[in-house]
Coordinates of C-alpha atoms and ligand atoms in Angstrom, one line a residue:
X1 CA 1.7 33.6 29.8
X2 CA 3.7 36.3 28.2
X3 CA 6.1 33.5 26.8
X4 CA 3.5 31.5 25.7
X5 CA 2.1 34.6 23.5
X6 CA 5.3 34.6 22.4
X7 CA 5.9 31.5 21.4
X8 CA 2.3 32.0 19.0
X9 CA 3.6 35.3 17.1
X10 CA 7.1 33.3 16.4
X11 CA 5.5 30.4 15.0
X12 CA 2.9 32.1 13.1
X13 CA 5.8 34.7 11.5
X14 CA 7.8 31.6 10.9
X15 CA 5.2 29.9 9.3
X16 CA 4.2 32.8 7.3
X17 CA 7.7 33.7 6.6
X18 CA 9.4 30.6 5.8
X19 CA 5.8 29.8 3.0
X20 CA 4.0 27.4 5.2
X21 CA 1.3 29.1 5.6
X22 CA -0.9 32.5 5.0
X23 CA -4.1 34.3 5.8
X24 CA -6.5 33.4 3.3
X25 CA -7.0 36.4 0.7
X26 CA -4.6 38.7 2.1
X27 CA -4.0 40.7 -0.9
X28 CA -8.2 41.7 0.0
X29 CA -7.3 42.3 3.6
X30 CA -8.1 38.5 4.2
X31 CA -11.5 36.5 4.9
X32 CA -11.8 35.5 8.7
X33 CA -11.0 31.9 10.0
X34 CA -9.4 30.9 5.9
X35 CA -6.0 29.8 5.6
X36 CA -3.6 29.0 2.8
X37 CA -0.7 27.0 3.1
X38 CA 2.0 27.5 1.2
X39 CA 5.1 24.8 -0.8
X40 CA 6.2 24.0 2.8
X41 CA 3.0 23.7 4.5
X42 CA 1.1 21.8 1.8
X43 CA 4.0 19.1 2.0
X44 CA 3.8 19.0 6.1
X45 CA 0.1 18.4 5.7
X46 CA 0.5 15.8 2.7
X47 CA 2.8 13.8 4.8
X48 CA 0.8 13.8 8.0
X49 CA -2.1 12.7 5.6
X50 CA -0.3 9.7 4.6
X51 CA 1.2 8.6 7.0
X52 CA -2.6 8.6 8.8
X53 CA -3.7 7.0 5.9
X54 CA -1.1 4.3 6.1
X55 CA -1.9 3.9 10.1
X56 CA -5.7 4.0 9.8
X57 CA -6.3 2.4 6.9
X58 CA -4.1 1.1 4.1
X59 CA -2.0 -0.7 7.0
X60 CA -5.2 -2.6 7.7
X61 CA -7.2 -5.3 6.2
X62 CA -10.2 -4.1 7.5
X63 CA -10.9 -0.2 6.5
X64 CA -12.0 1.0 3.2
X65 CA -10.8 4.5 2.3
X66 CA -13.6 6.9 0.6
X67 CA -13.6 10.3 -1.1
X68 CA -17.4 11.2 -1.1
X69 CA -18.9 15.0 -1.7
X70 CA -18.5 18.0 0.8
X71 CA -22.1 19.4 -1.0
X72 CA -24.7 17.0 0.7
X73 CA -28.6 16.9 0.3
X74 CA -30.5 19.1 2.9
X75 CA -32.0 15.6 4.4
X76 CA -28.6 14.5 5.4
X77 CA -28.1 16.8 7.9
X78 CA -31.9 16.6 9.1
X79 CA -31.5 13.2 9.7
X80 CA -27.8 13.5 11.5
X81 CA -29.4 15.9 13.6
X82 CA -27.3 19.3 12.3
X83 CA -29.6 20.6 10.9
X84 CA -31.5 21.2 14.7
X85 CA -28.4 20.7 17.1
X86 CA -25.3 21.7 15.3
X87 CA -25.5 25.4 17.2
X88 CA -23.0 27.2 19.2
X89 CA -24.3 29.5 21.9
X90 CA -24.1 33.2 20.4
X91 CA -24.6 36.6 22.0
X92 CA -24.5 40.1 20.1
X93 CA -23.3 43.7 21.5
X94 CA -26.3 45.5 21.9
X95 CA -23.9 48.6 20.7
X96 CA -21.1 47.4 18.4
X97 CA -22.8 44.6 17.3
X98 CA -19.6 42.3 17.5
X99 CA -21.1 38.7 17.9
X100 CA -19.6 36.4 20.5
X101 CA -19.6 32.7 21.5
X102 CA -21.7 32.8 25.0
X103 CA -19.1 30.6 26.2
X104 CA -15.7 32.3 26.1
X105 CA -17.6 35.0 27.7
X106 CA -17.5 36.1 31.1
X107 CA -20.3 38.6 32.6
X108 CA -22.7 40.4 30.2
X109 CA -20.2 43.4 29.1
X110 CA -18.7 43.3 25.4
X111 CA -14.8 42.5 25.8
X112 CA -14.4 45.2 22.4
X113 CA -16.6 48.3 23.6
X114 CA -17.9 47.8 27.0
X115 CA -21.8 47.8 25.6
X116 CA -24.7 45.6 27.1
X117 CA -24.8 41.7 25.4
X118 CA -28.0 41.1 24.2
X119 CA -29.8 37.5 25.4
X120 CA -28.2 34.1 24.3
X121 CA -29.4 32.3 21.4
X122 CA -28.3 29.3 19.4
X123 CA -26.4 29.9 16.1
X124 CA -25.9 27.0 13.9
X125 CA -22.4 26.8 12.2
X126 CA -23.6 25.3 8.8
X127 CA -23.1 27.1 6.0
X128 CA -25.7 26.5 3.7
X129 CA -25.9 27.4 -0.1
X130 CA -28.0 27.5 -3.0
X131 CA -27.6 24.6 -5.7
X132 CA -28.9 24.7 -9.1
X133 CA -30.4 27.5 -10.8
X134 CA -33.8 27.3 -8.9
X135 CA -33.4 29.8 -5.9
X136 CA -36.3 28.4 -3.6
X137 CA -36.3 26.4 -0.5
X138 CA -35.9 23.4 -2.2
X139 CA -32.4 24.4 -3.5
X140 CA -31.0 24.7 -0.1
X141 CA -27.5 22.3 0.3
X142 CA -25.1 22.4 2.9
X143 CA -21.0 22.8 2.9
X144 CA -21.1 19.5 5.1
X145 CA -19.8 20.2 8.9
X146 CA -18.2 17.2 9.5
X147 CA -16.9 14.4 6.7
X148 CA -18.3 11.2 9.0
X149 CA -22.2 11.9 7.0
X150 CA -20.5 10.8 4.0
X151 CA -19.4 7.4 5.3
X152 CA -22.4 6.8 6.7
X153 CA -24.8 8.0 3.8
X154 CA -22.5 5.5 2.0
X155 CA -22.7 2.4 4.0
X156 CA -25.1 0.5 1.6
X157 CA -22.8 1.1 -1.2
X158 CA -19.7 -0.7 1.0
X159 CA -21.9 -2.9 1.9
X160 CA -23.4 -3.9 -1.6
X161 CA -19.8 -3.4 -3.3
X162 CA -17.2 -5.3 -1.0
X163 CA -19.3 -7.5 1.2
X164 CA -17.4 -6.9 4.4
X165 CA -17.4 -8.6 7.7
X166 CA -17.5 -6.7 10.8
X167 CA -15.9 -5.3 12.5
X168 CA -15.0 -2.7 9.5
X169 CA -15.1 0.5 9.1
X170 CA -15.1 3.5 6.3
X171 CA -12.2 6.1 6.7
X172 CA -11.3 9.4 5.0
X173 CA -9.5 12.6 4.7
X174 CA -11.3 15.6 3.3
X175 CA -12.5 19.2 4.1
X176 CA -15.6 20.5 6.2
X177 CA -16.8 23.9 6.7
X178 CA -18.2 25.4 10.1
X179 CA -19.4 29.2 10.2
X180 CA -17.5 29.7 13.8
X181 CA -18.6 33.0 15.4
X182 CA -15.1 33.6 16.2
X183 CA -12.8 31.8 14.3
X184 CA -9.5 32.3 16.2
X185 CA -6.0 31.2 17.4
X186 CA -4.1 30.8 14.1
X187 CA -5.3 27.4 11.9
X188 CA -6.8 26.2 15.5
X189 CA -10.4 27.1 14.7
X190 CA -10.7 27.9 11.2
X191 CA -14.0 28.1 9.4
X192 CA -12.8 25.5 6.4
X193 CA -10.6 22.8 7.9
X194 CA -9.5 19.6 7.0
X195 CA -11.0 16.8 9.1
X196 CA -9.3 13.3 8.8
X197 CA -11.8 10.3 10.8
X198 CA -13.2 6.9 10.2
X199 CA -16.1 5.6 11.2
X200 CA -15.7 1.3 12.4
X201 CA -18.6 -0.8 12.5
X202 CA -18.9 -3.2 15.3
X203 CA -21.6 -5.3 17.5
X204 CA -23.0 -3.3 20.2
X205 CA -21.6 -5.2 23.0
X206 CA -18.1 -5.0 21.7
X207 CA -18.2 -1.3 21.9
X208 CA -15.8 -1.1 24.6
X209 CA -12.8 -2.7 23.7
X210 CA -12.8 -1.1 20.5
X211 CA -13.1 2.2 21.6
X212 CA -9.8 1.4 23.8
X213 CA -8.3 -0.3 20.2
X214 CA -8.5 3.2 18.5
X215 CA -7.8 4.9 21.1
X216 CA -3.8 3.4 21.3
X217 CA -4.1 3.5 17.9
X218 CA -4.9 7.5 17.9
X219 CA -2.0 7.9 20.5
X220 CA 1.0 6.3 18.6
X221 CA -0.2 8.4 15.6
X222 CA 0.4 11.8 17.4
X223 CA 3.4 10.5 19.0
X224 CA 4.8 9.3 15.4
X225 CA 4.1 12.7 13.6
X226 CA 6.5 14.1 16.7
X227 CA 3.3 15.8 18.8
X228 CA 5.1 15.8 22.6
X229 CA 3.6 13.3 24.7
X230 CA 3.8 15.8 27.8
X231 CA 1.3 18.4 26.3
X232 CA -1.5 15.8 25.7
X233 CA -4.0 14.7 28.0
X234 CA -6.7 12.5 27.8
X235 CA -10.2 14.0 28.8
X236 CA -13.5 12.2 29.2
X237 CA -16.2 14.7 28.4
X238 CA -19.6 14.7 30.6
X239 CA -22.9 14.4 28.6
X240 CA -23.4 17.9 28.3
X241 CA -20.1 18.7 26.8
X242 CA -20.4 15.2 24.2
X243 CA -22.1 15.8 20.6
X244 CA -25.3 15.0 20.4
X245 CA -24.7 11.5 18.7
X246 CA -22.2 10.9 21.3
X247 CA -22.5 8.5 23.8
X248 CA -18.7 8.5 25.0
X249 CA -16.0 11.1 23.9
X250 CA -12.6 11.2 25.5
X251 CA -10.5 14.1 24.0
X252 CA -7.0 14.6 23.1
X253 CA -6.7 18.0 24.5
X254 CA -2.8 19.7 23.8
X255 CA -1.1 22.5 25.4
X256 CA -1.3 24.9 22.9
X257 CA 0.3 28.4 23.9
X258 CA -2.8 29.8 24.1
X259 CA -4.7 27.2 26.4
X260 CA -5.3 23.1 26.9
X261 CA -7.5 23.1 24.3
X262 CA -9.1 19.8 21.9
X263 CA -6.4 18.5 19.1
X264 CA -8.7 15.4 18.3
X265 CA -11.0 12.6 19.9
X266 CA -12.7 9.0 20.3
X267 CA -16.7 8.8 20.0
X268 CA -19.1 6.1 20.7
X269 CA -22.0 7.2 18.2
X270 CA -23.9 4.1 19.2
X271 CA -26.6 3.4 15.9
X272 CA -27.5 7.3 16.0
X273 CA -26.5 7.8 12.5
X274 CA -27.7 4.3 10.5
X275 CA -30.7 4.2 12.8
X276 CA -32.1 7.8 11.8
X277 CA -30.8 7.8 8.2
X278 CA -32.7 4.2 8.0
X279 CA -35.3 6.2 8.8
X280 CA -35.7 8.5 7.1
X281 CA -34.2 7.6 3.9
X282 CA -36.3 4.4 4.0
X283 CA -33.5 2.1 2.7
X284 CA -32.3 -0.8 4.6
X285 CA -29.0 0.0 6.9
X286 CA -28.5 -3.4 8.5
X287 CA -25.6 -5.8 8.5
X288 CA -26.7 -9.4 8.0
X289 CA -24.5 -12.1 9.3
X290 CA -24.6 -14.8 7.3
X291 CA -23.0 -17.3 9.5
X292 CA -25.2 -16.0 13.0
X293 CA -28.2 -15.8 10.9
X294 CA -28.8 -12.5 12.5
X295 CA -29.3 -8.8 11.1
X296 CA -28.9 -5.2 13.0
X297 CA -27.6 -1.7 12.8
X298 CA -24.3 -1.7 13.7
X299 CA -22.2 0.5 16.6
X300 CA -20.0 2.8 15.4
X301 CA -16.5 4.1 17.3
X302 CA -15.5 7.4 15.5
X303 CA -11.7 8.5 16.2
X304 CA -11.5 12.2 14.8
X305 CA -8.2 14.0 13.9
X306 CA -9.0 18.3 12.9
X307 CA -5.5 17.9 10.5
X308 CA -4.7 21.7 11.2
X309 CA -4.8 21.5 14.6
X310 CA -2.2 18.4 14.3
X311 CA -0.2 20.7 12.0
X312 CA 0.0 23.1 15.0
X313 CA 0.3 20.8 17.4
X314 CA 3.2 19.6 15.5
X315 CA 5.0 23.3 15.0
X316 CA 4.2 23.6 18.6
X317 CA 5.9 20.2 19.1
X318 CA 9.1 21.4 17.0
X319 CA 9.8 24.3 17.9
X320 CA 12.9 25.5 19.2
X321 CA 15.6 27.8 19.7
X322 CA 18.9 27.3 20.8
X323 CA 22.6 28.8 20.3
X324 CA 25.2 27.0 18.0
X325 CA 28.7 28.2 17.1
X326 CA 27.2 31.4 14.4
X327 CA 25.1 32.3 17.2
X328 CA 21.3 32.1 18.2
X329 CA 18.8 30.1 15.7
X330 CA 15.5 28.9 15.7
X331 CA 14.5 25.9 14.3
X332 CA 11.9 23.0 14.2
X333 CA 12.5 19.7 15.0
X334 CA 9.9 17.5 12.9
X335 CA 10.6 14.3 12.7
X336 CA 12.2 13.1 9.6
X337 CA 9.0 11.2 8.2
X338 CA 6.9 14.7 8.0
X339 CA 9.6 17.0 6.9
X340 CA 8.4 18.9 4.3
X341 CA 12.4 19.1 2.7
X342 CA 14.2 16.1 3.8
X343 CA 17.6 17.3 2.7
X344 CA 19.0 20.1 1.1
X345 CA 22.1 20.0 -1.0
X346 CA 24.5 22.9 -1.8
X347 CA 27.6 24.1 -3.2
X348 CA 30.3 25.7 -0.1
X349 CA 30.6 28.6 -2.5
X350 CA 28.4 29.9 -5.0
X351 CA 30.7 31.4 -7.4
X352 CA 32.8 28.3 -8.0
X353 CA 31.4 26.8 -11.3
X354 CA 32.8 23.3 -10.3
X355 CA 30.9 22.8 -6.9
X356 CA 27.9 24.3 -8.1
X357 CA 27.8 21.7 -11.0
X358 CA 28.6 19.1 -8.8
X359 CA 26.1 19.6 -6.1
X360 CA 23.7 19.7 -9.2
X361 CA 24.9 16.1 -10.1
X362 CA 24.3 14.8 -6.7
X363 CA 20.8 16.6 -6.1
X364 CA 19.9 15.1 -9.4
X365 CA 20.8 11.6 -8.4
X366 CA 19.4 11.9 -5.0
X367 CA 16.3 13.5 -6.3
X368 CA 15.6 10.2 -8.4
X369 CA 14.5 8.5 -5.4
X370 CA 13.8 10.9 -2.6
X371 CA 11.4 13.4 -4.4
X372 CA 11.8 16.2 -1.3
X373 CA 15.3 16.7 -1.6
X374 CA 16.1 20.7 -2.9
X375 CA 19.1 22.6 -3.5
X376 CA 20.3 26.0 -2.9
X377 CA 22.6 28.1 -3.7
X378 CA 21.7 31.4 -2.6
X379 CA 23.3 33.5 0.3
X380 CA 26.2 32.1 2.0
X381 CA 26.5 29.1 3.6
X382 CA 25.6 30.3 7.3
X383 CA 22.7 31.8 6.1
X384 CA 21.6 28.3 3.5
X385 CA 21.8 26.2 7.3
X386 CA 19.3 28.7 9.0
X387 CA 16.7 28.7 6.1
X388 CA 16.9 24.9 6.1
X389 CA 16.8 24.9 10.2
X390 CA 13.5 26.9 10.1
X391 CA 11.9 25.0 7.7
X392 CA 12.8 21.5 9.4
X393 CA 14.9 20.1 7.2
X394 CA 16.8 17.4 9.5
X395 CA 20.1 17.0 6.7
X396 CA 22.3 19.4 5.0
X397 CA 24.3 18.4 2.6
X398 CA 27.6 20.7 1.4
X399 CA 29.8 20.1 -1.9
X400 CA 33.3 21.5 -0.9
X401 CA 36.7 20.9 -2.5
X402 CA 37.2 17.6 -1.0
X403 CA 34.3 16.1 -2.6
X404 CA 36.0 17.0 -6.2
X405 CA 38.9 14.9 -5.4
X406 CA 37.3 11.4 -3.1
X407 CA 33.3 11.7 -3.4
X408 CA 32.5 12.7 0.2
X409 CA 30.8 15.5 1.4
X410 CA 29.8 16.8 4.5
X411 CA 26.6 16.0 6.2
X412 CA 25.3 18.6 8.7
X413 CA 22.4 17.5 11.3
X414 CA 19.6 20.0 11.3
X415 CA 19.8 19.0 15.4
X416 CA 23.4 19.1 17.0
X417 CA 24.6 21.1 13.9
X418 CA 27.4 18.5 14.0
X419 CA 28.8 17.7 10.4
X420 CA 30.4 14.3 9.1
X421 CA 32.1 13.3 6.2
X422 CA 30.2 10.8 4.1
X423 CA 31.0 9.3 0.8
X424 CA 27.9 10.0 -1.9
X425 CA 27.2 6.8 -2.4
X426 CA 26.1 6.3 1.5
X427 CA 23.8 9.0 1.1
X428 CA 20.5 7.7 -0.2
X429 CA 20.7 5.4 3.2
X430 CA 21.7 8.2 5.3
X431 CA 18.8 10.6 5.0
X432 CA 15.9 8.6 4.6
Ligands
GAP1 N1 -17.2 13.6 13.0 C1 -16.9 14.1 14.3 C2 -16.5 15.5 14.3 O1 -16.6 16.2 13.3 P1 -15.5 17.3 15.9 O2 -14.8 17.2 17.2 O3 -16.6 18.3 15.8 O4 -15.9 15.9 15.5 C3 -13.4 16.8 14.4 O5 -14.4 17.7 14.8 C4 -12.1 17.5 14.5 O6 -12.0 18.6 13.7 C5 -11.8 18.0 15.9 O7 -11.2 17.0 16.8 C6 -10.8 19.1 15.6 O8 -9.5 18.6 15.6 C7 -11.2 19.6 14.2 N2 -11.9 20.9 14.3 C8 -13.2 21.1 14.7 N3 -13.5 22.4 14.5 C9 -12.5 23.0 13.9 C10 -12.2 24.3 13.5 N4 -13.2 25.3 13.5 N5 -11.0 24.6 12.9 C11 -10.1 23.6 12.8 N6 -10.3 22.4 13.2 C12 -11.4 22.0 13.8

């Protein structure tokens, strides 16, 4: 356990340190459960983005990928069901008045001061706003909680636009906002998140075997952004655990370091979401197949990735620390796909004008078609391989005297530390 806290406060100052990521506005003594990430941490997360876009949908013939609005209309989320079960249990410190999830809880003491909890009530994690300059009840909008509303608020339009056949679903990536009582655990439950999920359209009795589909799909995903296989398990949740649309959830829990807790999941929402937006917004939310000659609301399988949770599944993943000939290091092992720096490029000695100017010439030419390539010259050399170590960059490459007179130049992996000559030409192949 101690190791395991441990292990937390080392990534977390690594990530802070090295620029991945920091508490959201610090400089004001930061805003609970808000997190910025930083150069490196904004590249990890725009890799892990594509490369789900790639797997869930542009690798497919049968998604389409939409961007829709996190501000949705009050009815939305009456419809969804949100607005009336979208609640975490809640129970306030009749003395400090701290507030608490009635779950994490045990007994009816206040962990902080000891005081009486007051009774349990329901606290629903929307954050609502006012839009427009009218400040009644009809200018109440909501942050949207989750982004699957805004595929299915837009299914009509799919439908109308690309004529699709089913099975097909509506996928995308973009943020959702939940007022957690206690946002905690690093980026694990913040209060604005990134959520990345698709929503696929399918007959109601062919539920099944696309809800075991996804669910391969989901688990070579985590497996090709370098989460370890041995910290995730699969968990069916029982009815009262499920969402309220659910009808089936199995979860990916991981070992974090502070518990097994959820990293993503699979949901059979069944017609809950067409059925009650058909009814209440009035319009028609039925597939018609031509070719049966029938027409009905289809069945939806939902797989659900929370991309900062994956993010520190994935430090969790990489981490590690080991001793190489200069002595202890950490570093993180991401796999080469979702490193943020894919290789770094330096001169052996800073002060020598020639190597300087020629690393320059062959960061420039590697930089023309591998974008995340940097250079460095700063510190010495020892120091230049554990930067790059802790920020997961897998190749180093060094300009020494050699490669003024044949072209080579030593390539170091972030890994074994072990270093090979290669010529410059060969290194375009080498590192991607
Ligand atoms: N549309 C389904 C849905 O929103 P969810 O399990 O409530 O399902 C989706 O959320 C994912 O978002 C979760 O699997 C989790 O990875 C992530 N997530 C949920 N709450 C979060 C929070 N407070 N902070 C960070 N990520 C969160």
């Amino acid at each position: 356990m101690e190791d395991d806290h441990d292990l937390m406060q080392k990534i977390v100052s690594l990530a802070k340190r090295r620029g991945f990521v920091f508490p959201g506005s610090e400089i004001y003594g930061g805003l609970a459960g808000t997190w910025d990430f930083g150069h490196y941490g904004n590249e990890l997360k725009r890799r892990v983005r594509e490369l789900w876009w790639q797997a869930f949908v542009a690798g497919r013939d049968d998604m389409f990928g939409i961007d829709s609005a996190t501000l949705m209309n009050e009815k939305v989320w009456e419809a969804s069901g949100h607005t009336s079960e979208f609640s975490d249990p809640l129970v306030e410190c009749g003395k400090c008045k701290r507030r608490f999830r009635a779950d994490t809880i045990e007994g009816k003491k206040c962990p902080e001061c000891g005081g009486a909890l007051g009774e349990t009530r329901q606290f629903n994690m929307m954050f609502a706003t006012k839009i427009g300059a009218v400040d009644d009840s009809s200018s109440i909008g909501y942050f949207r909680p989750e982004t699957a509303q805004g595929m299915f608020v837009n299914f009509k339009n799919i439908l109308d636009a690309y004529h699709p056949t089913l099975p097909f679903g509506i996928a995308q990536i973009g943020r959702a906002y939940r007022n957690e009582i206690t946002p905690r655990d690093f980026i694990f439950r913040a209060r604005e998140f990134e959520i990345m999920e698709l929503e696929y359209f399918v007959r109601k009795d062919e539920w099944e075997a696309h809800f075991e589909e996804w669910r391969t799909v989901m688990k070579k995903f985590l497996e090709q952004v370098g989460i370890s296989k041995k910290l995730v398990h699969e968990t069916e949740l029982s009815a009262e655990d499920r969402a309220h649309y659910s009808k089936r959830t199995v979860d990916f829990e991981f070992d974090y370091p502070f518990g097994r807790k959820e990293l993503c999941g699979i949901a059979y929402r069944t017609d809950f979401d067409l059925a009650n937006h058909m009814r209440a917004s009035g319009e028609h939310l039925e597939y018609h197949d031509e070719a049966a000659g029938d027409r009905f609301i289809p069945h939806v399988i939902e797989p659900t990735f929370g991309l900062e949770r994956l993010i520190l599944a994935i430090f969790v993943s990489a981490y590690r620390e080991d001793e190489l000939g200069e002595g202890k290091r950490a570093y993180l092992a991401f796999p080469k796909e979702i490193a943020p720096v894919k290789a770094a490029v330096f001169p052996l000695l800073k002060n020598k004008p020639e190597l300087v100017a020629k690393a320059r010439e062959v960061y420039t030419k590697l930089k023309k078609n591998t974008p995340n390539v940097m250079r460095d010259d700063n510190g010495n050399i020892g120091k230049r391989y554990r930067r790059q170590d802790e920020i997961g960059t897998p190749f180093c490459i060094t300009i020494d005297f050699e490669t003024l007179e044949n072209d080579t130049v030593t390539l170091r992996d972030r890994d074994s530390g072990e270093q090979e000559r290669v010529a410059v030409r060969e290194l375009e192949e080498r590192i991607t």
